[in-house]
C-alpha cells in the first residue's frame, strides 16, 4: 500500500497498537530546556522513576538565561536563577547531556538540535516546547509535548498517541526573490486560519519546498504549531544529507551509508493518499507581516489593515475587532505607515546564520532609524561565533543593533527583560499574542529581511524599498 | 491523577477564539519551578486591572458575581493553542476548573488536560454558546452527556483512550510499563535496523 512520509515514520516507530485505540510510539530523542526541564525531571524522580535511556536525552539553557554580555546564573527574570540551577542539578542527577550556560554549544533548543545532529531525518523527537515541530524541516517527526508526557517519554522511551491525519500543503511554483519561508508560512496561516492544520501532520511539498535550503525548511516547520498542526515535515533530500554530514551527533562513519539509504526511502509515495490537501501558488507571494494578535492576522507588507466589518463569521470578526483595539490600529491603514519603536531579530524561527546574513544584507551601510531600539540575538552560541567569523556582527553593530548572547531572549516575556509597555515591535519571532514580548507590547511578525528594513525605515517596510 | 466521573457546576463563558496558553497563564506568572502556586496567575492579563496588580478587573467573566465559583469554562475554537506549557492546565485545575467546553482545542493543551484530570469537551460553536445561558451544568463522563439547567441533554464524543484515562484517573507511565516486553523487543529489532540511532 502506498504510504505518506508520515506513515512511514509512524509505522517504523510503532511498538504496538493499544487496546484503547492509541498507538505506543518509540521516541528516539528527548530534548529539555530550563523552562520546563527541571519540573519534568524532578517530578519523575519524585515518583521514584528514572530516565530510561539517558544517552538520548539532551538539555539546554535558553529560555530564561539573560542574553546580555557577561551573563551568569543571576537573571533579570526574578527567580530565573532557580530555574537554571534546578535544571542543572536535575540534568546532572539524571545523567543526561547538558549544554550549560558556558558551553560553546549552548543555544535555543530548536537551533541546537539540528546544529548538533541530534535531530535527524526519520527520527522521532519530543521536547516540552511547542516549537519542536521546527525539526520537521530535516525530515524528523518532532513535536511538542507537556511536562507529564515528557516524563512518560523519559521513563519509557515511548508515548501513547492517537494517530494524527495526513495533510499535504503543495507549494507550487517558486518563491520570488526576496520572499522567504517565513513569508510563505505567514501567508498559509493567514489564508487558512490558526487552526487550519488541526489534528494533522502537515507535509510541505512541491517545487518551492525543494528549492528551500534546510535552514529555511526549519523556519517553515517552526510555525506549523501556529497552524495548529500536530507537526510539520519536509521530506529529506540531498540538501538534508549534506546538512547533516559531519555534525557531532550525526550517524557515525560506519553507519553513514546505511542511514542515507534509509533516509532516501523517506518520502511520500507517488500515489499516497492524504486526508486533506492544500495548494499554494508560491510565485504570487510577497513579503508578509502580521497586524493583529494571532498569526492568522497576517497580510502583505504592501497591504492594509483589514476591515472586520467585511468578515462574515462572528467569532473571527470579534477577534479581529479586539485585535485592532489591542494593536491600536484602524481598519484600512496601510501597514507601511506604521512607525515602530523596536525591531527584534532572533528566536527559533529566524536566528540561524542564513537569517542573519539576510538581515545583514539589508543593513550593510545603513543605519537604524533614530529612536528605534534594535536587537539581534543569534540562535546559538555557534551561530554567534560563525556570524562573527564573517563579520556580520560588525554590520549589525554599525547599523545600530545590539549584538547579544544566544537565547530565547525577548521572543517571550517571562518577567525579566521585555519590550516596553505598548511598544510597537517588528519581530522575526513566531507569536504575536497579547503581551508575548512585554507588557501590552504590540508585535508584528515578519521575516528577518523585513525586520531589518523596517528598523532602517523606522516604520513597517520591506527590503525592496531599500535595495532597489 | 484525579479521576473524572461526574461534575456539576457553574459554566463561565469566555467566548473568544484562539485563547492561547500565554493568555491562560502568562510566562511572567510562572515564577517557580514546580506545578503549584499558579492559580493566582490564571488569565492574569485579563483578570486584573493592570499588569503586576491583583485588583480584579470587573469586566472579566470570572470576576463577575454570576460566575463566582465557576468550575466549567466555555470558550471558542482553538482553546489552549500556542505554548506547550502544562502550567496552563495546572493553573486552571488549581483555580477549580474541572471541564472546558469548546469547538476545538490546541493539541498539546488537549493532551495535557487528559493527563491532569481536566475534561476537554468538544461541541460545535452554536452548542457551546447555547450552554452560556443554561448554567449550572451537570456533566456525566460515563454516559458522555451534559445536562443543562433547563433540562436539555447534550451528548459529546471523546476518544476511547481519553475516556478511560479520565474515568479511572489512570497513570500513563504505569499503563505503558505493562508493555515493557514489547518495548524491549522493538528496541532489539530497531537497533539492528537503524544502528545509527543508538549511540552506545
Ligand atoms: S525562541 Fe521563542 S518560540 Fe523559540 S523556543 Fe524560545 S521562547 Fe519558544
XYZ file of C-alpha atoms and ligand atoms in Angstrom:
676
model
C 0.000 0.000 0.000
C 1.347 3.454 -0.834
C 2.352 5.455 2.211
C 2.941 9.054 3.108
C 6.222 10.188 4.623
C 4.488 10.461 7.979
C 3.005 6.949 7.686
C 6.460 5.508 7.052
C 7.993 7.096 10.143
C 4.929 6.238 12.213
C 4.984 2.576 11.167
C 8.710 2.228 11.846
C 8.151 3.579 15.370
C 5.038 1.603 16.224
C 5.778 -0.606 19.213
C 2.216 -1.857 19.446
C -1.335 -0.733 18.886
C -3.066 -0.323 22.261
C -6.488 -1.641 23.278
C -7.847 1.846 23.784
C -7.227 2.999 20.213
C -3.916 4.770 20.837
C -0.591 3.542 19.491
C 2.566 3.107 21.523
C 5.267 5.002 19.610
C 9.009 4.760 20.167
C 10.684 8.086 20.925
C 14.292 8.314 19.696
C 15.384 11.597 21.248
C 14.187 13.895 24.013
C 15.311 17.482 24.395
C 14.676 19.593 27.506
C 15.300 23.207 28.443
C 15.491 25.092 31.719
C 11.954 26.476 31.467
C 10.209 23.100 31.711
C 13.064 20.601 32.053
C 13.523 20.750 35.799
C 9.857 20.238 36.573
C 9.729 17.125 34.370
C 12.935 15.619 35.767
C 12.085 16.466 39.377
C 8.572 15.131 39.111
C 9.898 11.929 37.556
C 12.363 11.484 40.414
C 9.664 12.251 42.999
C 7.609 9.407 41.562
C 10.603 7.120 42.096
C 11.231 6.752 38.368
C 14.379 7.150 36.310
C 15.349 8.230 32.806
C 15.370 5.013 30.824
C 17.945 5.943 28.190
C 19.922 8.983 29.280
C 22.254 8.905 26.267
C 19.445 10.082 24.010
C 18.267 12.875 26.295
C 19.645 16.411 25.942
C 19.043 19.686 27.707
C 19.971 23.299 27.027
C 19.698 26.659 28.771
C 17.851 29.090 26.548
C 14.504 30.372 27.797
C 15.358 32.149 30.997
C 19.054 32.949 30.702
C 19.881 36.580 30.006
C 21.313 37.475 26.619
C 23.293 40.497 27.774
C 27.086 40.226 27.651
C 28.695 38.844 30.810
C 25.590 36.908 31.821
C 25.592 34.392 34.660
C 23.146 32.286 36.674
C 21.775 35.542 38.042
C 18.969 36.673 35.764
C 16.858 39.731 35.126
C 13.831 37.487 35.492
C 13.029 37.279 39.200
C 13.555 33.659 40.334
C 15.159 32.776 36.992
C 18.212 31.562 38.868
C 16.100 28.822 40.454
C 15.123 27.508 37.041
C 18.727 27.451 35.855
C 20.157 25.816 38.962
C 17.350 23.289 39.410
C 17.710 22.251 35.791
C 21.464 21.895 36.120
C 21.064 19.818 39.275
C 18.336 17.619 37.812
C 20.182 17.127 34.495
C 23.338 16.046 36.314
C 21.430 13.677 38.568
C 19.717 12.104 35.567
C 22.992 11.751 33.665
C 21.751 13.496 30.533
C 23.801 15.733 28.211
C 23.518 19.388 29.225
C 24.556 22.352 27.090
C 25.073 24.678 30.016
C 25.424 28.446 30.048
C 29.182 28.370 29.464
C 29.098 25.557 26.889
C 30.108 26.723 23.388
C 27.203 24.622 22.024
C 24.566 26.418 24.143
C 21.644 27.976 22.324
C 17.917 27.829 21.605
C 16.803 24.212 21.804
C 15.456 24.014 18.234
C 18.565 25.665 16.845
C 20.973 23.435 18.775
C 19.114 20.249 17.923
C 19.778 20.299 14.129
C 23.104 22.069 14.546
C 24.447 19.227 16.682
C 22.895 16.471 14.553
C 20.647 15.433 17.436
C 17.567 15.771 15.232
C 17.946 13.588 12.132
C 15.698 12.523 9.262
C 13.231 9.823 10.211
C 13.763 10.127 13.975
C 11.042 10.788 16.497
C 11.942 13.608 18.838
C 9.909 15.314 21.543
C 10.535 18.282 23.798
C 8.309 20.088 26.295
C 8.146 23.017 23.915
C 5.567 23.648 21.225
C 8.067 24.691 18.535
C 9.689 21.264 18.463
C 7.887 20.946 15.113
C 10.791 23.027 13.726
C 12.794 19.825 13.282
C 10.361 18.560 10.684
C 12.493 20.702 8.379
C 15.066 17.901 8.490
C 12.512 15.161 7.914
C 12.267 14.244 11.607
C 8.888 13.555 13.192
C 9.209 16.003 16.061
C 6.535 17.589 18.189
C 5.966 19.486 21.400
C 4.533 17.807 24.491
C 3.631 18.828 28.026
C 5.603 18.033 31.151
C 3.646 14.882 32.008
C 4.157 13.480 28.528
C 7.847 14.362 28.770
C 8.026 12.324 31.947
C 6.341 9.470 30.121
C 8.863 9.632 27.277
C 11.781 9.892 29.715
C 10.614 6.914 31.763
C 9.558 4.614 28.917
C 11.169 5.862 25.639
C 7.625 5.841 24.238
C 4.426 7.865 24.042
C 0.780 6.779 23.741
C -0.654 8.654 20.776
C -3.797 8.794 18.745
C -2.573 8.861 15.159
C -2.927 12.307 13.543
C -4.190 12.671 9.970
C -2.167 13.433 6.835
C -2.360 16.906 5.285
C -0.179 17.916 2.360
C 0.476 21.551 1.505
C 1.639 21.571 -2.098
C 3.760 24.645 -2.678
C 3.681 25.133 -6.429
C 5.937 27.482 -8.360
C 8.919 29.189 -6.765
C 9.077 31.953 -4.183
C 10.061 35.230 -5.861
C 13.492 36.661 -4.996
C 13.452 38.191 -1.517
C 10.361 36.242 -0.414
C 11.247 33.750 2.301
C 9.922 30.667 4.063
C 8.647 32.976 6.817
C 6.521 34.881 4.309
C 5.189 31.577 2.980
C 4.132 30.247 6.372
C 2.572 33.574 7.436
C 0.615 33.545 4.190
C -0.564 29.959 4.744
C -1.778 30.677 8.282
C -3.349 33.963 7.202
C -5.258 32.218 4.471
C -6.419 29.058 6.248
C -6.519 30.275 9.841
C -4.674 29.485 13.054
C -6.478 26.158 13.344
C -6.183 25.280 9.646
C -3.924 22.296 10.276
C -5.632 20.968 13.414
C -5.177 17.257 14.031
C -2.794 16.809 11.110
C 0.824 16.168 10.328
C 1.441 18.743 7.625
C 3.835 17.710 4.889
C 5.188 20.676 2.942
C 5.953 19.542 -0.588
C 6.377 20.835 -4.122
C 8.976 22.745 -6.142
C 9.072 25.736 -3.786
C 9.971 23.475 -0.870
C 12.572 21.507 -2.818
C 14.205 24.822 -3.665
C 14.445 25.863 0.011
C 17.658 25.358 1.947
C 17.438 23.263 5.113
C 17.500 26.283 7.433
C 14.542 27.797 5.580
C 12.659 24.499 5.911
C 13.259 24.689 9.657
C 11.710 28.175 9.654
C 8.708 26.885 7.735
C 8.094 23.916 10.028
C 8.713 26.082 13.120
C 5.333 27.708 12.641
C 3.378 24.505 11.941
C 2.168 24.730 15.541
C 0.772 28.217 14.855
C -1.318 26.429 12.211
C -2.453 24.031 14.986
C -0.768 21.145 13.222
C 0.394 18.135 15.247
C 3.668 18.909 13.485
C 5.145 19.869 10.112
C 7.550 17.853 7.983
C 9.565 18.077 4.770
C 10.956 15.000 3.003
C 14.728 14.767 3.434
C 16.803 15.073 0.249
C 20.396 15.603 -0.866
C 20.424 19.030 0.834
C 19.404 17.396 4.093
C 22.151 14.775 3.794
C 24.737 17.462 3.109
C 23.443 19.479 6.063
C 23.636 16.557 8.491
C 27.001 15.139 7.426
C 29.783 15.719 9.912
C 27.638 17.104 12.740
C 28.708 15.963 16.219
C 25.777 13.608 16.898
C 25.180 12.615 13.257
C 25.484 8.908 12.389
C 28.997 7.552 12.886
C 31.071 6.916 9.745
C 30.451 3.162 9.843
C 26.671 3.709 9.835
C 26.534 6.659 7.457
C 25.735 4.735 4.263
C 23.025 2.680 5.929
C 21.481 5.842 7.366
C 21.465 7.588 3.996
C 19.978 4.533 2.294
C 17.178 4.607 4.842
C 16.644 8.363 4.534
C 16.205 8.031 0.783
C 13.091 5.922 1.391
C 11.579 8.728 3.469
C 9.221 10.453 1.069
C 5.531 10.127 0.312
C 4.885 7.533 -2.372
C 3.630 8.972 -5.640
C 0.152 7.518 -5.157
C -0.058 8.042 -1.391
C -3.429 9.322 -0.244
C -3.651 12.343 2.042
C -6.683 13.070 4.196
C -6.501 16.680 3.061
C -4.557 18.690 0.531
C -3.985 22.438 0.095
C -2.237 24.177 -2.788
C -0.342 27.457 -2.671
C 0.878 29.345 -5.706
C 4.220 30.494 -4.338
C 5.082 32.624 -7.360
C 2.335 35.048 -6.342
C 3.575 35.649 -2.774
C 5.277 38.733 -1.392
C 6.721 39.891 1.943
C 4.271 39.186 4.777
C 3.625 40.818 8.141
C 1.025 40.337 10.862
C -1.198 43.175 12.005
C -3.074 41.548 14.924
C -2.710 39.212 17.889
C -2.931 35.827 16.187
C -0.572 34.521 13.495
C -3.660 34.241 11.300
C -3.856 38.041 11.326
C -1.325 38.271 8.523
C -1.225 40.273 5.321
C 1.378 41.656 2.952
C 3.736 44.454 3.923
C 2.325 46.397 0.980
C -1.220 45.728 2.227
C -3.632 47.408 4.602
C -5.118 46.527 7.964
C -8.244 44.527 7.066
C -11.749 45.621 7.939
C -13.553 43.290 10.361
C -16.878 44.543 9.001
C -16.100 42.688 5.771
C -15.871 39.348 7.607
C -18.991 37.208 7.837
C -18.058 34.901 10.696
C -18.962 36.424 14.071
C -16.158 34.795 16.026
C -13.480 35.818 13.544
C -14.875 39.343 13.334
C -14.981 39.929 17.067
C -11.443 38.548 17.462
C -10.318 40.989 14.754
C -12.061 43.880 16.483
C -10.384 43.055 19.781
C -7.038 42.775 17.995
C -7.460 46.215 16.394
C -8.058 47.777 19.801
C -5.105 45.965 21.359
C -2.811 46.868 18.453
C -4.139 50.448 18.323
C -4.937 50.225 14.620
C -7.744 51.295 12.300
C -9.174 49.198 9.514
C -7.775 50.281 6.156
C -4.497 51.733 7.477
C -1.578 50.844 5.172
C 0.905 48.718 7.155
C 3.743 50.769 5.664
C 2.607 53.885 7.502
C 3.063 52.345 10.962
C 6.027 53.733 12.890
C 7.852 51.162 15.031
C 9.507 51.507 18.406
C 11.677 48.417 18.248
C 12.994 45.692 15.961
C 13.938 42.188 17.086
C 15.857 39.554 15.145
C 16.085 36.230 16.929
C 14.141 33.143 18.092
C 13.975 29.542 16.910
C 12.084 30.772 13.838
C 14.692 33.082 12.350
C 18.044 33.301 14.114
C 20.255 30.926 12.148
C 23.249 32.020 10.108
C 21.257 32.313 6.860
C 18.724 34.569 8.625
C 21.448 36.825 9.968
C 23.014 37.041 6.514
C 19.683 38.092 5.010
C 19.247 40.821 7.594
C 22.871 41.939 7.276
C 22.460 42.306 3.502
C 19.738 44.856 4.178
C 21.630 46.612 6.959
C 25.067 46.870 5.351
C 25.969 50.551 5.010
C 22.679 51.687 6.568
C 21.573 52.913 9.975
C 18.654 52.060 12.191
C 16.207 54.987 12.279
C 16.520 57.373 15.215
C 14.523 56.299 18.256
C 14.204 52.639 17.213
C 15.631 50.103 19.632
C 17.105 47.252 17.569
C 18.347 43.932 18.900
C 19.840 40.860 17.260
C 20.072 37.622 19.249
C 21.802 34.736 17.436
C 20.050 31.385 17.846
C 23.027 29.586 19.316
C 26.484 30.362 20.589
C 27.859 28.577 17.491
C 25.724 30.734 15.181
C 27.051 33.770 17.003
C 30.645 32.710 16.523
C 30.097 31.798 12.861
C 28.464 35.181 12.254
C 31.358 36.945 13.950
C 33.830 34.980 11.818
C 32.266 36.501 8.699
C 31.998 39.958 10.222
C 28.205 40.034 10.381
C 28.231 41.276 13.954
C 30.016 44.392 12.778
C 27.295 45.043 10.195
C 24.639 44.814 12.909
C 26.599 46.925 15.372
C 27.495 49.579 12.775
C 23.824 49.820 11.825
C 22.874 50.395 15.467
C 21.710 46.940 16.523
C 22.621 45.421 19.881
C 24.530 42.177 19.373
C 23.588 39.673 22.065
C 24.488 36.308 23.553
C 22.308 33.443 22.387
C 18.937 32.524 23.894
C 15.188 32.981 23.503
C 15.550 36.495 24.862
C 12.628 38.797 24.042
C 10.848 36.251 21.881
C 8.779 35.893 25.035
C 8.375 37.848 28.233
C 8.974 35.857 31.375
C 9.015 38.771 33.797
C 12.607 39.795 33.102
C 13.795 41.804 30.139
C 10.988 42.968 27.866
C 10.000 45.265 25.090
C 8.418 48.329 26.679
C 4.795 48.995 27.584
C 2.655 49.147 24.434
C 5.699 49.427 22.204
C 5.211 48.522 18.562
C 7.767 45.872 17.661
C 8.634 44.307 14.334
C 9.928 40.862 15.143
C 11.311 37.777 13.407
C 9.655 35.553 16.045
C 6.604 33.294 15.780
C 3.973 34.603 18.214
C 2.190 37.940 18.250
C -0.001 37.035 21.229
C -1.005 39.739 23.698
C 1.922 40.661 25.972
C 4.100 37.968 24.414
C 7.147 40.224 24.163
C 6.416 42.578 27.041
C 3.582 44.328 28.872
C 0.904 45.003 26.258
C 3.585 45.022 23.591
C 2.280 45.183 20.020
C 4.154 42.621 17.982
C 4.245 42.419 14.192
C 5.748 39.173 12.891
C 7.860 39.245 9.725
C 10.978 37.821 8.071
C 14.463 38.957 9.187
C 14.822 40.974 5.957
C 11.561 42.795 6.652
C 12.571 43.399 10.270
C 15.913 44.820 9.177
C 14.304 47.035 6.526
C 11.697 48.287 8.989
C 14.404 49.098 11.537
C 16.117 51.296 8.955
C 12.913 52.906 7.725
C 11.585 53.478 11.260
C 8.247 52.098 10.111
C 6.975 48.812 8.746
C 8.504 48.360 5.320
C 10.176 45.777 3.142
C 13.700 45.227 1.918
C 12.865 46.030 -1.700
C 12.137 49.624 -0.681
C 15.817 49.980 0.225
C 17.557 47.641 -2.153
C 16.019 48.712 -5.459
C -4.224 11.686 38.777
C -7.681 12.821 39.857
C -10.398 10.783 38.120
C -13.349 12.482 36.427
C -16.698 10.768 36.703
C -19.451 13.334 37.206
C -19.429 17.019 37.893
C -21.986 19.775 38.435
C -21.038 23.412 38.352
C -21.429 26.907 37.015
C -20.174 27.426 33.472
C -18.435 30.729 32.715
C -18.490 31.934 29.090
C -15.152 33.145 27.733
C -16.444 33.141 24.203
C -13.484 34.127 22.077
C -11.484 32.107 19.590
C -7.780 31.240 19.826
C -7.405 31.687 23.605
C -3.701 30.804 23.822
C -1.793 29.349 26.749
C 0.143 32.617 27.139
C -3.257 34.175 27.943
C -4.294 31.306 30.235
C -1.118 31.766 32.223
C 1.377 34.436 31.140
C 5.046 33.444 31.349
C 5.690 36.165 33.908
C 3.276 34.372 36.268
C 5.203 31.080 36.138
C 7.528 32.073 38.914
C 8.570 28.758 40.381
C 9.913 25.504 39.018
C 7.028 23.417 40.417
C 3.433 22.760 39.442
C 1.727 24.663 42.251
C 1.008 28.261 43.116
C -0.265 29.038 39.632
C -3.981 29.767 40.187
C -3.328 33.404 41.003
C -1.724 33.860 37.602
C -4.639 32.311 35.710
C -5.728 34.714 32.928
C -3.676 37.371 34.718
C -3.526 39.648 31.663
C -7.319 39.878 31.544
C -8.318 39.196 35.099
C -6.580 42.121 36.827
C -6.824 45.832 36.061
C -3.127 46.165 35.238
C -0.012 44.091 34.943
C 1.515 43.280 38.296
C -1.685 44.394 40.031
C -4.006 41.954 41.781
C -7.032 44.229 41.652
C -9.793 42.343 39.837
C -10.948 43.699 36.506
C -14.732 43.755 36.941
C -15.267 43.185 33.237
C -13.544 39.805 33.170
C -16.028 36.953 33.275
C -14.541 35.068 36.220
C -14.762 38.253 38.319
C -18.476 38.681 37.758
C -20.715 37.684 40.685
C -22.829 35.385 38.478
C -19.762 33.266 37.806
C -18.246 33.180 41.276
C -17.087 29.636 41.898
C -17.376 28.655 38.230
C -15.851 25.241 37.605
C -16.634 24.871 33.900
C -15.303 27.129 31.165
C -16.983 27.730 27.798
C -14.808 29.072 25.024
C -14.258 29.499 21.293
C -12.355 27.401 18.766
C -8.692 26.506 19.236
C -8.728 26.967 23.021
C -5.268 26.391 24.516
C -3.330 26.961 21.299
C 0.263 28.115 21.465
C 2.889 27.259 24.050
C 3.068 23.689 25.374
C 3.238 24.889 28.988
C 1.346 22.390 31.128
C 1.150 25.234 33.646
C -1.959 26.377 31.762
C -3.727 23.190 32.805
C -2.249 23.188 36.309
C -3.436 26.788 36.789
C -6.968 26.008 35.584
C -7.191 22.936 37.826
C -5.785 24.745 40.848
C -8.291 27.549 40.306
C -11.062 24.947 40.372
C -11.914 24.418 36.699
C -12.821 20.761 36.045
C -14.018 20.956 32.463
C -13.527 23.182 29.396
C -16.085 23.084 26.578
C -15.051 24.483 23.187
C -15.385 23.746 19.455
C -11.714 22.697 19.272
C -8.523 22.654 21.346
C -4.807 23.136 20.826
C -3.425 19.584 20.530
C -0.752 19.789 23.227
C -3.115 21.526 25.645
C -5.748 18.851 24.995
C -3.254 16.108 25.853
C -2.170 17.985 28.954
C -5.814 18.144 30.085
C -6.254 14.390 29.800
C -3.151 13.794 31.884
C -4.348 16.055 34.678
C -7.975 15.095 35.087
C -9.305 18.207 33.330
C -12.078 17.194 30.927
C -11.933 18.856 27.479
C -15.304 18.561 25.700
C -15.659 19.338 22.003
C -19.054 20.714 20.902
C -19.894 22.831 17.903
C -19.885 26.596 18.259
C -23.658 27.019 18.470
C -23.960 24.312 21.122
C -21.216 25.896 23.240
C -22.952 29.266 23.021
C -26.286 27.725 23.950
C -24.766 26.492 27.210
C -23.898 30.021 28.286
C -27.477 30.725 29.288
C -28.189 27.255 30.671
C -25.834 27.055 33.623
C -25.305 25.292 36.007
C -24.435 22.207 34.015
C -24.206 18.592 35.018
C -21.582 16.543 33.210
C -21.542 12.762 33.237
C -18.439 11.311 31.648
C -19.573 7.680 31.832
C -22.601 8.422 29.649
C -20.787 11.228 27.781
C -23.554 13.745 28.295
C -24.163 17.275 29.526
C -27.462 18.120 31.214
C -28.342 21.804 31.283
C -30.247 23.735 33.941
C -33.246 23.845 31.597
C -33.230 20.080 31.189
C -31.624 19.653 27.767
C -29.245 16.733 27.346
C -26.291 17.181 25.002
C -24.203 14.119 24.111
C -20.485 14.510 23.388
C -17.736 12.336 21.951
C -14.352 11.589 23.414
C -11.521 9.298 22.279
C -11.872 5.898 23.982
C -8.326 6.119 25.352
C -9.011 9.525 26.862
C -12.377 8.420 28.203
C -10.798 5.543 30.073
C -7.839 7.507 31.354
C -10.059 10.241 32.808
C -12.751 7.963 34.208
C -10.243 5.854 36.077
C -7.626 8.508 36.782
C -5.019 6.281 35.169
C -1.307 6.994 35.147
C 0.018 6.659 31.598
C 3.500 5.578 32.662
C 2.159 2.745 34.784
C -0.043 1.598 31.911
C 2.786 1.687 29.407
C 5.145 -0.200 31.660
C 2.820 -3.179 31.235
C 4.032 -3.252 27.625
C 7.695 -3.283 28.674
C 8.432 -6.621 26.999
C 7.064 -5.313 23.708
C 9.149 -2.141 24.011
C 12.286 -4.168 24.680
C 11.632 -6.443 21.709
C 11.033 -3.439 19.466
C 14.315 -1.896 20.614
C 16.242 -5.049 19.749
C 14.773 -5.138 16.235
C 15.206 -1.405 15.796
C 18.842 -1.407 16.857
C 19.569 -3.888 14.072
C 17.558 -1.923 11.514
C 18.707 1.611 12.455
C 22.037 1.243 14.240
C 22.889 4.929 13.729
C 20.146 5.966 16.109
C 21.871 4.303 19.048
C 24.956 5.936 20.389
C 26.169 3.035 22.512
S 12.838 31.229 20.777
Fe 10.760 31.740 21.441
S 9.432 30.293 20.437
Fe 11.516 29.504 20.265
S 11.773 28.098 21.995
Fe 12.460 30.121 22.664
S 10.675 31.118 23.600
Fe 9.943 29.374 22.394
